[in-house]
Coordinates of C-alpha atoms in Angstrom, one line a residue:
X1 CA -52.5 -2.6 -26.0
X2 CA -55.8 -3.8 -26.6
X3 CA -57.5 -3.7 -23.4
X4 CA -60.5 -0.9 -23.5
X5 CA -59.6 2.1 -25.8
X6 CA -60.8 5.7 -26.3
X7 CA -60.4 6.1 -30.1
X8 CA -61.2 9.2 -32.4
X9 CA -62.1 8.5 -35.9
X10 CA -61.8 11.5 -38.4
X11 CA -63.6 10.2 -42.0
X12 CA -62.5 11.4 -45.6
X13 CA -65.9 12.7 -46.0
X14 CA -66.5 14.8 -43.0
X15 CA -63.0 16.5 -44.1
X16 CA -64.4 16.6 -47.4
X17 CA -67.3 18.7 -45.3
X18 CA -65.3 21.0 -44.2
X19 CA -63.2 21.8 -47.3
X20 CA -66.9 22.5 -49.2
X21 CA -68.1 24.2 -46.7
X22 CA -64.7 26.5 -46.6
X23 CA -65.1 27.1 -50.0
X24 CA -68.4 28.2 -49.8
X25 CA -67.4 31.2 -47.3
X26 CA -65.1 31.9 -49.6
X27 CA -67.3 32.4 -52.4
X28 CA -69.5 34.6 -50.1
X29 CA -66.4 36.8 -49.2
X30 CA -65.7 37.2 -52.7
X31 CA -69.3 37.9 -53.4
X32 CA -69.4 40.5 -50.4
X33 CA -66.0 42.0 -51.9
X34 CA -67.4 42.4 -55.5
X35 CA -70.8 43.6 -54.5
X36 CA -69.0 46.4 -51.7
X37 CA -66.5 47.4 -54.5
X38 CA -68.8 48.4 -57.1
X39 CA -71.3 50.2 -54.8
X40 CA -68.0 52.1 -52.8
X41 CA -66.7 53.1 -56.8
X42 CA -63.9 50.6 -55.8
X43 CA -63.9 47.9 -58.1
X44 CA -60.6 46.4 -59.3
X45 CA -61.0 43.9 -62.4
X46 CA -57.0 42.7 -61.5
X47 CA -57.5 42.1 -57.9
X48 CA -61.1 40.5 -59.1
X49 CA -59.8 38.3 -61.6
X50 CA -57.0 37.0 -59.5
X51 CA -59.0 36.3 -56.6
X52 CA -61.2 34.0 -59.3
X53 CA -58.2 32.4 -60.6
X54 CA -57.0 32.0 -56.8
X55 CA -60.4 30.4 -56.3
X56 CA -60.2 28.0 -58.9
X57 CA -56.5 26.5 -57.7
X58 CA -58.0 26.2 -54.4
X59 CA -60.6 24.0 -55.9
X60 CA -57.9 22.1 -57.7
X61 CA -56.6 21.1 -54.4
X62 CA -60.0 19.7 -53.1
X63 CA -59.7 17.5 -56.3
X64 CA -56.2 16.1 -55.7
X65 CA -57.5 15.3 -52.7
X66 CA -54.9 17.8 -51.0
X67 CA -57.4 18.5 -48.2
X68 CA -55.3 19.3 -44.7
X69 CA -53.4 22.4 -47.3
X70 CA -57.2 23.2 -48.6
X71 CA -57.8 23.7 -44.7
X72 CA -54.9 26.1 -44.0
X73 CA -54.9 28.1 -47.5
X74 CA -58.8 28.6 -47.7
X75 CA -59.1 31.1 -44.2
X76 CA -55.8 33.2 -45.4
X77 CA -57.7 33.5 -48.2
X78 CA -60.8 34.7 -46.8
X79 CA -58.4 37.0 -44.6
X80 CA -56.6 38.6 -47.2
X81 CA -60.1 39.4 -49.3
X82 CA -61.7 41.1 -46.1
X83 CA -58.9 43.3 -45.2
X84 CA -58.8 44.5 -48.9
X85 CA -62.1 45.1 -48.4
X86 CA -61.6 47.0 -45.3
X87 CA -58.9 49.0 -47.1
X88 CA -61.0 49.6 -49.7
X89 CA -64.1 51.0 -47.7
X90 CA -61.0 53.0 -45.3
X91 CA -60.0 54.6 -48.9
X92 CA -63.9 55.5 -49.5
X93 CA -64.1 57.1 -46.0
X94 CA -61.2 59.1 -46.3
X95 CA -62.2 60.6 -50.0
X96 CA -66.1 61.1 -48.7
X97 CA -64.2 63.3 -45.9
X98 CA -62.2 64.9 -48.0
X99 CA -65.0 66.1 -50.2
X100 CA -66.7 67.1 -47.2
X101 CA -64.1 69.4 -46.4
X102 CA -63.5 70.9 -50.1
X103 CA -67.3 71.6 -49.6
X104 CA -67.5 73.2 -46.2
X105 CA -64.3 75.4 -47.9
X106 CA -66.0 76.6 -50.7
X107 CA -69.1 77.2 -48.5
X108 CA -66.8 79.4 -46.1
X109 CA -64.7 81.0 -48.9
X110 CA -68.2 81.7 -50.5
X111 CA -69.5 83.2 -47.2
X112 CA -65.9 85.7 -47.3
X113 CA -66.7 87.1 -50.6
X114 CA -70.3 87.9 -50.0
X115 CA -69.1 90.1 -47.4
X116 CA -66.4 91.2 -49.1
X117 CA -68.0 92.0 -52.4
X118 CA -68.7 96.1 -52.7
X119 CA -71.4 98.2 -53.2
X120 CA -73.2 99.1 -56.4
X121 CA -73.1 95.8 -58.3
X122 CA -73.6 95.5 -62.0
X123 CA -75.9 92.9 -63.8
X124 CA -73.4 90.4 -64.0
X125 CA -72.2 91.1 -60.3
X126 CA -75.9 89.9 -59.4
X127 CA -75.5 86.8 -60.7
X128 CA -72.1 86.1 -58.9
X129 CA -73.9 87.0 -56.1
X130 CA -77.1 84.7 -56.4
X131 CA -74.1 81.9 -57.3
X132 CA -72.4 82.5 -54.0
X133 CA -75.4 82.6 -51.8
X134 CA -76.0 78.5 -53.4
X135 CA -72.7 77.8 -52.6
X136 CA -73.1 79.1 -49.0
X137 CA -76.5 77.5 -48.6
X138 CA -74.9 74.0 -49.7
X139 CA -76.9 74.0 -52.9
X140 CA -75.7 71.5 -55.3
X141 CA -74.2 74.4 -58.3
X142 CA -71.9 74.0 -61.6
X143 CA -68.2 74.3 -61.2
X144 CA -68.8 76.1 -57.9
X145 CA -64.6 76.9 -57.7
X146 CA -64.7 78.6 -61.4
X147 CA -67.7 81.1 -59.5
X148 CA -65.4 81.4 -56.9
X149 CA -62.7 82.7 -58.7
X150 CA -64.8 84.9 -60.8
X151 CA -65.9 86.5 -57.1
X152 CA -62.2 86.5 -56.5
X153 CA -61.4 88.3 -59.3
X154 CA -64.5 90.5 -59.3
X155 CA -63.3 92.0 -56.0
X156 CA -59.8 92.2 -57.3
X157 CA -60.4 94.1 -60.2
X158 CA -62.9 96.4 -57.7
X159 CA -59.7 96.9 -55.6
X160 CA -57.7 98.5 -58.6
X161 CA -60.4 100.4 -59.9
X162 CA -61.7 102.2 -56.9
X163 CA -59.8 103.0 -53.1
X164 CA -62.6 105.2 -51.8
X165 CA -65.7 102.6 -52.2
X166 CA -63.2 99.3 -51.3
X167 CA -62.9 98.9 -47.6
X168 CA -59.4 97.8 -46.3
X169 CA -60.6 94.0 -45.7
X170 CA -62.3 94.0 -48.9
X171 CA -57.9 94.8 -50.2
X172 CA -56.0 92.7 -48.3
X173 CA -58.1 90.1 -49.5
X174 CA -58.3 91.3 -53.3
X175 CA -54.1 91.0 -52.2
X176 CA -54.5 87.6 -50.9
X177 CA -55.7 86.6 -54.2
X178 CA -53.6 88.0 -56.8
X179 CA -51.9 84.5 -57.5
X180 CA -51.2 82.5 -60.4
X181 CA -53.0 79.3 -58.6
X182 CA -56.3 81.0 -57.2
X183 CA -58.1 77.2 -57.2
X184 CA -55.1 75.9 -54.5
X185 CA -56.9 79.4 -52.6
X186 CA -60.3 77.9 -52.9
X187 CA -59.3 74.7 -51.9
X188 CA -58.1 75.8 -48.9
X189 CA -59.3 76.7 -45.5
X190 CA -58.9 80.3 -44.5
X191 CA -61.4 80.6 -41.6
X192 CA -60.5 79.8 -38.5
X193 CA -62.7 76.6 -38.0
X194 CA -63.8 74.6 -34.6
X195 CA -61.7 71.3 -34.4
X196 CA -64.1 69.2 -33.9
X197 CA -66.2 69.9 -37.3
X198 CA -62.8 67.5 -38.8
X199 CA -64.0 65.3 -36.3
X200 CA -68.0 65.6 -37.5
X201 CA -66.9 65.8 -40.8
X202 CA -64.9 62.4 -40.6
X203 CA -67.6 61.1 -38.9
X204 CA -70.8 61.6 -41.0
X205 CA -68.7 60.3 -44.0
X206 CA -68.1 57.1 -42.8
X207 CA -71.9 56.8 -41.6
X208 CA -73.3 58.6 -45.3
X209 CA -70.4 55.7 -47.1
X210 CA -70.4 52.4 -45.4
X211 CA -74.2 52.6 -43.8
X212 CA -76.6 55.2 -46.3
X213 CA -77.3 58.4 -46.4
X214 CA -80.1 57.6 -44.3
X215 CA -78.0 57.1 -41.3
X216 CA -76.0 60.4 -41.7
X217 CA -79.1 62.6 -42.4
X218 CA -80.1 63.2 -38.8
X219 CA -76.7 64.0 -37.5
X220 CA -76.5 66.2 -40.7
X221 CA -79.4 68.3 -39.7
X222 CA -78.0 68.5 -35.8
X223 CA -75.2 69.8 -37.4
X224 CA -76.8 72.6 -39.6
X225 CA -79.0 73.5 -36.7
X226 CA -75.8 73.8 -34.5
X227 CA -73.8 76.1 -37.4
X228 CA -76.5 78.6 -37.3
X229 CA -76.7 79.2 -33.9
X230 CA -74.7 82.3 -32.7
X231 CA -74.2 82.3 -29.0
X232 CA -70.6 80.2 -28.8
X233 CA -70.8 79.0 -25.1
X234 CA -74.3 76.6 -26.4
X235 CA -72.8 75.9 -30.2
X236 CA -69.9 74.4 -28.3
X237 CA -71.7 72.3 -26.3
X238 CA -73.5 70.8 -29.2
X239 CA -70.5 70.6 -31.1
X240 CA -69.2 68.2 -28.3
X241 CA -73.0 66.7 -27.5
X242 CA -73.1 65.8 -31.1
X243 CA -69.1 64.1 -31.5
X244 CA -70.4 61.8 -28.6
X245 CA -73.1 60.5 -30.5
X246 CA -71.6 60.1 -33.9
X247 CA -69.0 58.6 -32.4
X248 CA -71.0 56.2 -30.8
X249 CA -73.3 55.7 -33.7
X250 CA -70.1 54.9 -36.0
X251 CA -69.3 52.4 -33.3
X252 CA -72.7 50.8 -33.3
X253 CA -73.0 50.4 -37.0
X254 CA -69.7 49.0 -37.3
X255 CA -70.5 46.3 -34.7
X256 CA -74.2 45.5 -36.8
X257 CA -73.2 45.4 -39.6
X258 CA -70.6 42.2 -38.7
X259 CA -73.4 41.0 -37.4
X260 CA -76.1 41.1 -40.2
X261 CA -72.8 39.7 -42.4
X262 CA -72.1 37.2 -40.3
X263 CA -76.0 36.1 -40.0
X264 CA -76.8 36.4 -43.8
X265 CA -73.6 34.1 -44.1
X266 CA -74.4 31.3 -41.3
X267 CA -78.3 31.4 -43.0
X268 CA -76.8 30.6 -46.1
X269 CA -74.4 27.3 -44.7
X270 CA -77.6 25.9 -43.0
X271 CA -79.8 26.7 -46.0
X272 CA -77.6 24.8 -48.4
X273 CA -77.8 21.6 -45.4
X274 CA -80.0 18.9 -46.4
X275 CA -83.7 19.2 -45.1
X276 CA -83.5 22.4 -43.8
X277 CA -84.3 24.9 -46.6
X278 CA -87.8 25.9 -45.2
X279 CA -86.1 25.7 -41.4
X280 CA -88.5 28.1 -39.3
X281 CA -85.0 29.5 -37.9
X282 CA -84.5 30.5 -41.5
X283 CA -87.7 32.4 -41.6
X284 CA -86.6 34.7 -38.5
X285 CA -83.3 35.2 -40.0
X286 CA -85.0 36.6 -43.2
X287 CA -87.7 38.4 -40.8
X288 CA -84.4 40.3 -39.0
X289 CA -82.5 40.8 -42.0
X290 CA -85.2 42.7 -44.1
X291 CA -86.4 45.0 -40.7
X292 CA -85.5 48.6 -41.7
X293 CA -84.9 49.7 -37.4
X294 CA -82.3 46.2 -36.9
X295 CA -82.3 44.8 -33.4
X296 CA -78.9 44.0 -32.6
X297 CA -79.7 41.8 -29.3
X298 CA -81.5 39.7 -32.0
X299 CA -79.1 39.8 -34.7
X300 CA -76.7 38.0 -32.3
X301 CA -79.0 35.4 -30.5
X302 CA -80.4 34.5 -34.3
X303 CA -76.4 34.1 -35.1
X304 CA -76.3 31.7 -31.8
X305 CA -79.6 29.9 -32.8
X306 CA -78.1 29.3 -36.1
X307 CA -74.3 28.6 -35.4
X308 CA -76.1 25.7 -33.3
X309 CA -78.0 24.6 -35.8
X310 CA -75.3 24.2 -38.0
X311 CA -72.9 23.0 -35.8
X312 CA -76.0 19.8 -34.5
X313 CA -76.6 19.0 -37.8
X314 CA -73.0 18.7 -39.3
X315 CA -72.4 16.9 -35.7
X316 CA -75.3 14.3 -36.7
X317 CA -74.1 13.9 -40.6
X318 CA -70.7 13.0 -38.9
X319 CA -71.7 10.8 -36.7
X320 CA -73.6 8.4 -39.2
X321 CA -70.6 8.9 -41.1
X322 CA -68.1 7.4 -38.5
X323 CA -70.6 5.2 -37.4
X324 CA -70.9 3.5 -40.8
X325 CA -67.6 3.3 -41.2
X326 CA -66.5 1.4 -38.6
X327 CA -69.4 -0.5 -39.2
X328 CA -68.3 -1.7 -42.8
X329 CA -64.6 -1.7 -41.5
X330 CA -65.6 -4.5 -39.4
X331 CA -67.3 -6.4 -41.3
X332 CA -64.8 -6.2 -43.8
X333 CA -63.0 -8.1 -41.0
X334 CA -65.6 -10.9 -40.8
X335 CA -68.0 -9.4 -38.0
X336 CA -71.7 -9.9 -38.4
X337 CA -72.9 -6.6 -39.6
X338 CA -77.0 -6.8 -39.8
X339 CA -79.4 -4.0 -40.7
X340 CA -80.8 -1.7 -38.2
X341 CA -77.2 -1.9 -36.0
X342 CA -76.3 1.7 -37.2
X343 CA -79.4 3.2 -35.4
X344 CA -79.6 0.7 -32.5
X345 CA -76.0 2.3 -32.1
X346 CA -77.4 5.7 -32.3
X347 CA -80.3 5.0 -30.0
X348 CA -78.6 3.1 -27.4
X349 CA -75.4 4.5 -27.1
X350 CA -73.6 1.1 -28.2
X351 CA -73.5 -2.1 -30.4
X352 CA -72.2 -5.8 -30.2
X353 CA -70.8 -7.2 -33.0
X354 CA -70.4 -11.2 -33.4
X355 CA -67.9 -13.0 -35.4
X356 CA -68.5 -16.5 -36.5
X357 CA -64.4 -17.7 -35.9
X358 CA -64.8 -16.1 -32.6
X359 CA -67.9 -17.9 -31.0
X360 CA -69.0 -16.7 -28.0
X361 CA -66.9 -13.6 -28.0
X362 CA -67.6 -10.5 -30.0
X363 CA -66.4 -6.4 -29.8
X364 CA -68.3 -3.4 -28.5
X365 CA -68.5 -0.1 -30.3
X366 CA -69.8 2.2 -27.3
X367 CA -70.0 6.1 -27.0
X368 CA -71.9 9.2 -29.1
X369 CA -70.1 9.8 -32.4
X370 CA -71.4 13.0 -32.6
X371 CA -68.0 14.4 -30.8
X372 CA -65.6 11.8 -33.3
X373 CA -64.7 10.1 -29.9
X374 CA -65.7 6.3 -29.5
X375 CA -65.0 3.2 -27.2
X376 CA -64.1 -0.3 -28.6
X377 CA -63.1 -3.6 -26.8
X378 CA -63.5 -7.0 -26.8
X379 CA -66.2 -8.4 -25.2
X380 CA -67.5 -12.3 -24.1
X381 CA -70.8 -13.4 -24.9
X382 CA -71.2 -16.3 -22.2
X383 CA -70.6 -17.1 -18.9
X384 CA -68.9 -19.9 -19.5
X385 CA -65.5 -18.5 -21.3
X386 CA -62.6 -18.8 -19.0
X387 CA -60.2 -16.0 -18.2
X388 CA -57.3 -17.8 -20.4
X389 CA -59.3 -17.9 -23.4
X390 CA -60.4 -14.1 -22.8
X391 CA -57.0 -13.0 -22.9
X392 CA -56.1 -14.8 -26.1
X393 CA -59.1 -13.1 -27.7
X394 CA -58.0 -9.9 -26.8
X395 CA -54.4 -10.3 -28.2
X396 CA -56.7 -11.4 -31.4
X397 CA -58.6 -8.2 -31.2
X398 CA -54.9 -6.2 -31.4
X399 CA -54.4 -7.5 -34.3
X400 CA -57.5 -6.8 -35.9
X401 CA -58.2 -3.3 -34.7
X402 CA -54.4 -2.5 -36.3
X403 CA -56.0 -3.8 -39.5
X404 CA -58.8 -1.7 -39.0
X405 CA -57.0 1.2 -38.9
X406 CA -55.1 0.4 -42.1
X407 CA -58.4 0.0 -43.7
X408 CA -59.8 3.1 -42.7
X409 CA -56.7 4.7 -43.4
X410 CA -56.3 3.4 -46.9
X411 CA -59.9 5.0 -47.7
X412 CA -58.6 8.6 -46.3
X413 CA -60.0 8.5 -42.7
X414 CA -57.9 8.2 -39.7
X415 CA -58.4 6.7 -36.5
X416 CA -56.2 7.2 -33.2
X417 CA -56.1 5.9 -30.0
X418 CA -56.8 8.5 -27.3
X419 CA -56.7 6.4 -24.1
X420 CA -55.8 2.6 -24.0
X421 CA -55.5 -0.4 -21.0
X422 CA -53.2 -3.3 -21.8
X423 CA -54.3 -7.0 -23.0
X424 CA -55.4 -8.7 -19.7
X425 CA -55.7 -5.4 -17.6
X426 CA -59.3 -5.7 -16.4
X427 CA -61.7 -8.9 -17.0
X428 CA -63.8 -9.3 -20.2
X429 CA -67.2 -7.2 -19.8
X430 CA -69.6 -9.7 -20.1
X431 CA -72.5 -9.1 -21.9
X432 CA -75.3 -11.4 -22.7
X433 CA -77.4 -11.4 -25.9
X434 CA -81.1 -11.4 -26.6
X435 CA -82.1 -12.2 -29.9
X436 CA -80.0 -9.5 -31.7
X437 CA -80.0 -6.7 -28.7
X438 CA -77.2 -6.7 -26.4
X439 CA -77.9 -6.5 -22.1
X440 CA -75.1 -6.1 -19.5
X441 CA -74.8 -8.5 -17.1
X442 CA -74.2 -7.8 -13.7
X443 CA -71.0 -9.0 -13.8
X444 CA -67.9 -6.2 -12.8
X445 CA -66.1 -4.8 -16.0
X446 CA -63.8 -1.6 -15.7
X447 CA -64.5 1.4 -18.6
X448 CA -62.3 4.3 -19.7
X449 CA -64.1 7.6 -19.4
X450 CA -64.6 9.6 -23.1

């Protein structure tokens, strides 16, 4: 069938595009993995080295030119490197909570033997005593569990020596502690804690380990303000007034800092375009990256601006690309290709090309390459061609646009036929020529929608 035809032309170097510009998100994931390791204490030279040695096998396959596997291995790639870094940061959550809660234990533990301590201390009882009261303050102190086991024993040892001046808490918990382990004791909880400070604990450790310490230090003082307060009905209300908000701030930091990612990683594609280094749209992507208060809103329209961007100027590199080629495939074929035809096409939305065997007679390349969809058909020249003659001219043109596609195909492009009317279907458009500009006459022709 070569009547009319919707075509789509996919060029070798616009894959080529995409397979460099895959690889270079996956360089920036790898970057992003190595740089979040190291400052989460995570690093893992074997995982790093064999993502490198993945990376350089992936760029193997760009050079054997196996480009539609490039396509498909390059995102699970990517995949599998973010959700090891998710694991990762999970793994740096979970230990930061942990920690939190060996601390608020030795804090509470602390607190126990204070009270439980007895009278008429000794020198060196002082100084167990000025230890504890860091501990319970949250005072950053050496070996804080060997001080709580001297307490421990302190009270022990006061429990043997004297029954009239030890009270009967002060000996069921000098009993409690006469084990072989006593750290597994001071690891433990023994107070009977409020829920939901596992909650605030979990919480603050993922805002202090994935987004700063300056994130968590507000909600850290709420919570110390709240811990000292004695009436229960109000500390509870806090307690919950304050799970709402962190909860709500862990969700809000999680959802910015995709976004800042995914900004900082679409400014770097359209920085590395041609021409647009010093884009002003780069400018206010560095202006809302470096703010120290993020807008959000503006993180995600600055991520639309730039996705368009990218997304217009890879469509205009394309489209001179498929314009060329079929440009140079058909003149290959012995069509009159001149100067200035590529952006006549791209100004006018078509072009005619003549060929000298063909007098009078020529083929139209019609629609906006930008979208890889185009229109080609045979087309007469004059007025005078006669309808027989027309259709032997188009069963010529089957036969050339099949050799077109080999062409094309033979440098690594690929053009298919979308939509297509048969050889004699509709009559010739006829379009008449002026100087080397192309008008339509007024003369009816039939088109196929792109």
């Amino acid at each position: 069938m070569s009547g009319p035809k919707v075509v789509r032309l996919t060029t070798r170097e616009e894959v080529l595009a995409i397979c460099e510009a895959l690889l270079s998100r996956l360089d920036r994931a790898i970057a992003n993995w190595h740089k979040e390791s190291l400052r989460l204490g995570q690093e893992d030279e074997a995982i790093l080295n064999a993502t490198r040695e993945r990376r350089v096998q992936l760029q193997q396959m760009l050079v054997q030119d196996e480009l539609w596997l490039l396509q498909k291995q390059v995102p699970l790639e990517i995949n599998f490197i973010e959700a090891d870094l998710m694991q990762r940061q999970e793994a740096a959550v979970t230990k930061a909570a942990e920690l939190r809660t060996t601390q608020r234990n030795l804090r509470a533990n602390a607190a126990t033997l204070l009270k439980a301590l007895p009278d008429g201390a000794t020198e060196a009882d002082v100084a167990l005593v000025q230890a504890l009261e860091l501990i319970v303050a949250g005072r950053s102190v050496a070996d804080p569990a060997a001080i709580l086991a001297q307490g421990f024993g302190r009270l022990s040892s006061a429990n043997r020596a004297d029954t009239e001046t030890v009270t009967d808490a002060q000996r069921d918990l000098a009993r409690a502690l006469q084990t072989d382990h006593p750290n597994k004791w001071i690891a433990e909880d023994h107070t009977v804690r409020e829920p939901r400070l596992e909650r605030i604990d979990g919480y603050l450790a993922r805002l202090q380990t994935l987004y700063g310490a300056a994130v968590a230090e507000p909600f850290q003082h709420r919570l110390a303000a709240i811990e000292e307060d004695v009436q229960q009905a109000r500390r509870g209300l806090l307690l919950d007034s304050l799970v709402l908000d962190l909860a709500a701030a862990s969700v809000f930091h999680k959802d910015l800092g995709e976004h800042r990612l995914a900004l900082r990683n679409l400014a770097s594609e359209l920085e590395a375009m041609p021409g647009q280094a010093n884009s002003p749209l780069l400018i206010q992507i560095a202006d809302c990256l470096a703010q120290q208060a993020p807008d959000i809103q503006q993180t995600i329209a600055l991520s639309t601006q730039c996705s368009e961007a990218i997304a217009d100027e890879n469509g205009k590199q394309a489209a001179g690309i498929r314009r060329r080629a079929m440009l140079e495939g058909l003149a290959s074929l012995g069509y009159e290709v001149r100067e200035g035809m590529e952006t006549a096409w791209a100004d006018a939305g078509s072009v005619v090309l003549r060929k000298a065997a063909t007098p009078g007679y020529g083929v139209e390349l019609g629609g906006r390459s930008e979208s890889g969809r185009l229109q080609v058909r045979a087309v007469s020249l004059s007025r005078a061609n006669d309808p027989g003659r027309d259709r032997d001219i188009e069963s010529v043109w089957c036969g050339e646009f099949a050799r077109l596609r080999d062409l094309l195909s033979e440098q690594g492009s690929e053009l298919t036929i979308e939509k297509a009317l048969g050889v004699g279907a509709v009559p010739l458009k006829l379009i008449e020529l002026e100087g080397d500009y192309a008008s339509e006459s007024t003369g009816w022709h039939r088109t196929i929608d792109i």
